[in-house]
Protein backbone atom coordinates (compact mmCIF):
# COMPACT_ATOMS: atom_id res chain seq x y z
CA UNK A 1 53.60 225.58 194.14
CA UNK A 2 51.65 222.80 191.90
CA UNK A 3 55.99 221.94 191.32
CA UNK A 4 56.56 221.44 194.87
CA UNK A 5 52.98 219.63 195.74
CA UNK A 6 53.98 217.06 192.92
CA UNK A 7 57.30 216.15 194.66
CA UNK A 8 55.69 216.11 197.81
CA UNK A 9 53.11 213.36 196.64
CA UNK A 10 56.01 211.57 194.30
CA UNK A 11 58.09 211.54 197.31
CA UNK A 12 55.23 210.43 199.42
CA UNK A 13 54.05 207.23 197.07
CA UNK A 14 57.65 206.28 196.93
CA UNK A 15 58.44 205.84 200.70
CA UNK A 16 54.89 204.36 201.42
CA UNK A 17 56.73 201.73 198.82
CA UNK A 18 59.04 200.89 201.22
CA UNK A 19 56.92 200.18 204.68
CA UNK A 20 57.32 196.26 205.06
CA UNK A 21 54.22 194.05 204.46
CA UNK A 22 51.79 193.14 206.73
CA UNK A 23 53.49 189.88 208.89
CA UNK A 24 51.67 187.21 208.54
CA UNK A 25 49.94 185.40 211.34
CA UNK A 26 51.43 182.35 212.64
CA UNK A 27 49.94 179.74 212.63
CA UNK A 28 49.31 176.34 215.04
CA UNK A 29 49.30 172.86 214.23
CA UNK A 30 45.37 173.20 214.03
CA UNK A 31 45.97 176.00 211.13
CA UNK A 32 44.34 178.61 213.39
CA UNK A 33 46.72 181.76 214.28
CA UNK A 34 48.58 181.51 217.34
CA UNK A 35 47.05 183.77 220.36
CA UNK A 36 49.36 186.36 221.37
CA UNK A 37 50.70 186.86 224.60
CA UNK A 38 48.37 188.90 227.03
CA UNK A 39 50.48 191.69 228.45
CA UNK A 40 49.31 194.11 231.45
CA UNK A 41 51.10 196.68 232.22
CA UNK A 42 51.22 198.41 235.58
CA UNK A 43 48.85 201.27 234.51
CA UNK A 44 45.98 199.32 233.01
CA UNK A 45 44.95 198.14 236.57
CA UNK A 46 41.91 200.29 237.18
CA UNK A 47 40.87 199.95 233.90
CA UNK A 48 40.77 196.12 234.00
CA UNK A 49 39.31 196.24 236.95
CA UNK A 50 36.27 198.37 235.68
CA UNK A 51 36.09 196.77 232.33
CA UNK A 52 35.33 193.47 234.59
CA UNK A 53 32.87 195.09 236.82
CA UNK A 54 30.88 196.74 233.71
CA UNK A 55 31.11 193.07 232.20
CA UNK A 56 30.15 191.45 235.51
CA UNK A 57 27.23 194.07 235.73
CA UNK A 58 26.14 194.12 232.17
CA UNK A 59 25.74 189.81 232.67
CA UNK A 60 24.07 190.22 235.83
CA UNK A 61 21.72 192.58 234.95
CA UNK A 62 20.51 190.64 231.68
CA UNK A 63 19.91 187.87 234.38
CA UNK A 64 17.73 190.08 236.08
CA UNK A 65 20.05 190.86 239.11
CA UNK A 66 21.17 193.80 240.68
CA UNK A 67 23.97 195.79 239.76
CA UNK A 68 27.52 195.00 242.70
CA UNK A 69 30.37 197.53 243.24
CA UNK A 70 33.80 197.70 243.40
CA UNK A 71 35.09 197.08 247.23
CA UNK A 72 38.25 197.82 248.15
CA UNK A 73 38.63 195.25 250.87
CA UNK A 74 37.15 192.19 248.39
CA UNK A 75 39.77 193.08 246.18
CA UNK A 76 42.81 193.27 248.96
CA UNK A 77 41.58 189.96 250.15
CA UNK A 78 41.74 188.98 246.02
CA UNK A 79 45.02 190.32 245.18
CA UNK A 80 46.68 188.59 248.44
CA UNK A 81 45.20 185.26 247.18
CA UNK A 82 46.69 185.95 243.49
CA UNK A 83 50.12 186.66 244.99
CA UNK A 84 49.80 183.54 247.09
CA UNK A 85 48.75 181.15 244.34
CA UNK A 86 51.30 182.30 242.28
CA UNK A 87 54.14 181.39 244.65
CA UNK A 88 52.61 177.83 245.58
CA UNK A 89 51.88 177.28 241.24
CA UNK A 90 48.94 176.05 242.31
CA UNK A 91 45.13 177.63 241.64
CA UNK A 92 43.25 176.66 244.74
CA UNK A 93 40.85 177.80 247.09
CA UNK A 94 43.32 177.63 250.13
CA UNK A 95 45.88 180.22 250.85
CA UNK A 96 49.92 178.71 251.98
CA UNK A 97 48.79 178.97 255.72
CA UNK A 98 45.31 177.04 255.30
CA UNK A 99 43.21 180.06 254.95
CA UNK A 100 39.94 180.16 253.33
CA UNK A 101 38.40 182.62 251.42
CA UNK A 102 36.38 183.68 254.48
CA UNK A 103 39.45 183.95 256.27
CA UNK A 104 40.90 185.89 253.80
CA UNK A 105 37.89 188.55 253.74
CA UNK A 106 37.90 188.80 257.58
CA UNK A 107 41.54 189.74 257.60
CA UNK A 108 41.16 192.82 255.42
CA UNK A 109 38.11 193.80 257.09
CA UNK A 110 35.45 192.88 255.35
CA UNK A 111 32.13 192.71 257.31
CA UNK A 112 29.58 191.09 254.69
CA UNK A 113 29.26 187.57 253.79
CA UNK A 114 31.34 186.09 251.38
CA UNK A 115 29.31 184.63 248.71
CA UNK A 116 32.42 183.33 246.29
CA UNK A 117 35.63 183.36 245.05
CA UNK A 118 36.29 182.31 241.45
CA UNK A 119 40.24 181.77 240.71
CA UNK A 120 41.99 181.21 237.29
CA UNK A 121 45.65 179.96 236.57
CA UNK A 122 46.07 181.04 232.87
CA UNK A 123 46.84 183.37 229.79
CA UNK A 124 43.95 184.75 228.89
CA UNK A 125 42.41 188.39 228.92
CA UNK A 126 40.22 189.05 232.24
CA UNK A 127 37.45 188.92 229.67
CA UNK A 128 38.00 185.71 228.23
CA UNK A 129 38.53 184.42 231.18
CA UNK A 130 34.92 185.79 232.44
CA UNK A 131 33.45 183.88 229.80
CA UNK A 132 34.98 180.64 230.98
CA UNK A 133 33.63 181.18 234.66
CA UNK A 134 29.64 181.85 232.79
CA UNK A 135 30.62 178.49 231.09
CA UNK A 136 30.52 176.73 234.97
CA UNK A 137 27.44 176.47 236.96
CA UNK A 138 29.53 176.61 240.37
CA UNK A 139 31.59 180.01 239.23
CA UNK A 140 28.41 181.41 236.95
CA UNK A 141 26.56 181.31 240.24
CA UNK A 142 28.56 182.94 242.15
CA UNK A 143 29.06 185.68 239.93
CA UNK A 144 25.07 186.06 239.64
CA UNK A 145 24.32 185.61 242.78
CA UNK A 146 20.68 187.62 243.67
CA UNK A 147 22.58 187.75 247.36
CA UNK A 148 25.90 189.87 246.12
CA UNK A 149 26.07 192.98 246.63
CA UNK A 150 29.87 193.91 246.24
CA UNK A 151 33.10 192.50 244.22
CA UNK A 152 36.79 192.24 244.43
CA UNK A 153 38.73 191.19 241.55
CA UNK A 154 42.74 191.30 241.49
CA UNK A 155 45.24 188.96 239.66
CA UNK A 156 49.20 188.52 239.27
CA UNK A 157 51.18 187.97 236.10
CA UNK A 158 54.23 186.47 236.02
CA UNK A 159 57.10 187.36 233.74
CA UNK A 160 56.20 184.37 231.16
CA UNK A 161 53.07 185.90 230.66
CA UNK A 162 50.65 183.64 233.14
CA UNK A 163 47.95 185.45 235.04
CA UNK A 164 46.29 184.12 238.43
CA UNK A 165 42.92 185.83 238.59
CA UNK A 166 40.69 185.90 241.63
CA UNK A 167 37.45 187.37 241.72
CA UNK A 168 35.63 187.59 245.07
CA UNK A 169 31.55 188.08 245.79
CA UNK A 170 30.07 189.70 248.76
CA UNK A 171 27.09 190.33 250.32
């Protein structure tokens, strides 16, 4: 038995030999390691979506405000303006046809006021790119905003790895 536990471990150490190295980052021109690409896959939708709405809540209520939802509606009016900005290329607050974001919230139903729509054209995590809306007064407010009450947040990734992410605010 101690005969065949000895091979075992021998035979063990020698293919744990083998297993390549560690690659090693690459790096940029800067020397920093190069970011790597930001994949979502079809099934991490609800939990990107909650992982932004915990991070949305957890910011708001360190600024004292109170806790919004998730609502369905603010987030159909967000994915349609995703879709849309990816097919112009362009991240604005104006959909193909001229609609606004009010219009946008009034066509899916949505009864409350709009209080804001922050929109992103780029390649970063939905966290990362949270942290560059706190970095703005104009999108920081609207995400803590004592008037909002309910959020919709939605994006689109295209096939080189770009992500056009709209959050929306309502009240």
């Amino acid at each position: 038995m101690a005969r065949i536990l000895g091979l075992l471990f021998s035979a063990l150490i020698v293919l744990s030999a083998c297993a390549a190295p560690p690659a090693e980052p690459q790096l940029g021109p800067d020397g920093k390691p190069l970011p790597k690409m930001y994949r979502i896959r079809s099934g991490d939708t609800a939990d990107i979506q909650f992982r932004m709405l915990d991070s949305i809540n957890s910011l708001r209520q360190a600024a004292g405000q109170t806790p919004v939802s998730m609502n369905a509606n603010l987030t159909a009016a967000a994915a349609t303006h995703s879709r849309d900005m990816s097919i112009q290329n362009r991240p604005w607050h104006f959909g193909s046809d001229g609609s606004s974001p009010i219009d946008r919230i009034r066509r899916v139903g949505y009864s409350g006021n709009l209080i804001g729509e922050n929109i992103s054209e780029t390649y970063e995590t939905e966290l990362e790119t949270l942290a560059a809306w706190m970095e703005q007064p104009a999108t920081r407010d609207v995400i803590l905003s004592p008037q909002a009450r309910e959020m919709g947040f939605f994006w689109i990734q295209e096939p080189n790895g770009k992500i056009w992410w709209t959050l929306v605010m309502g009240g």
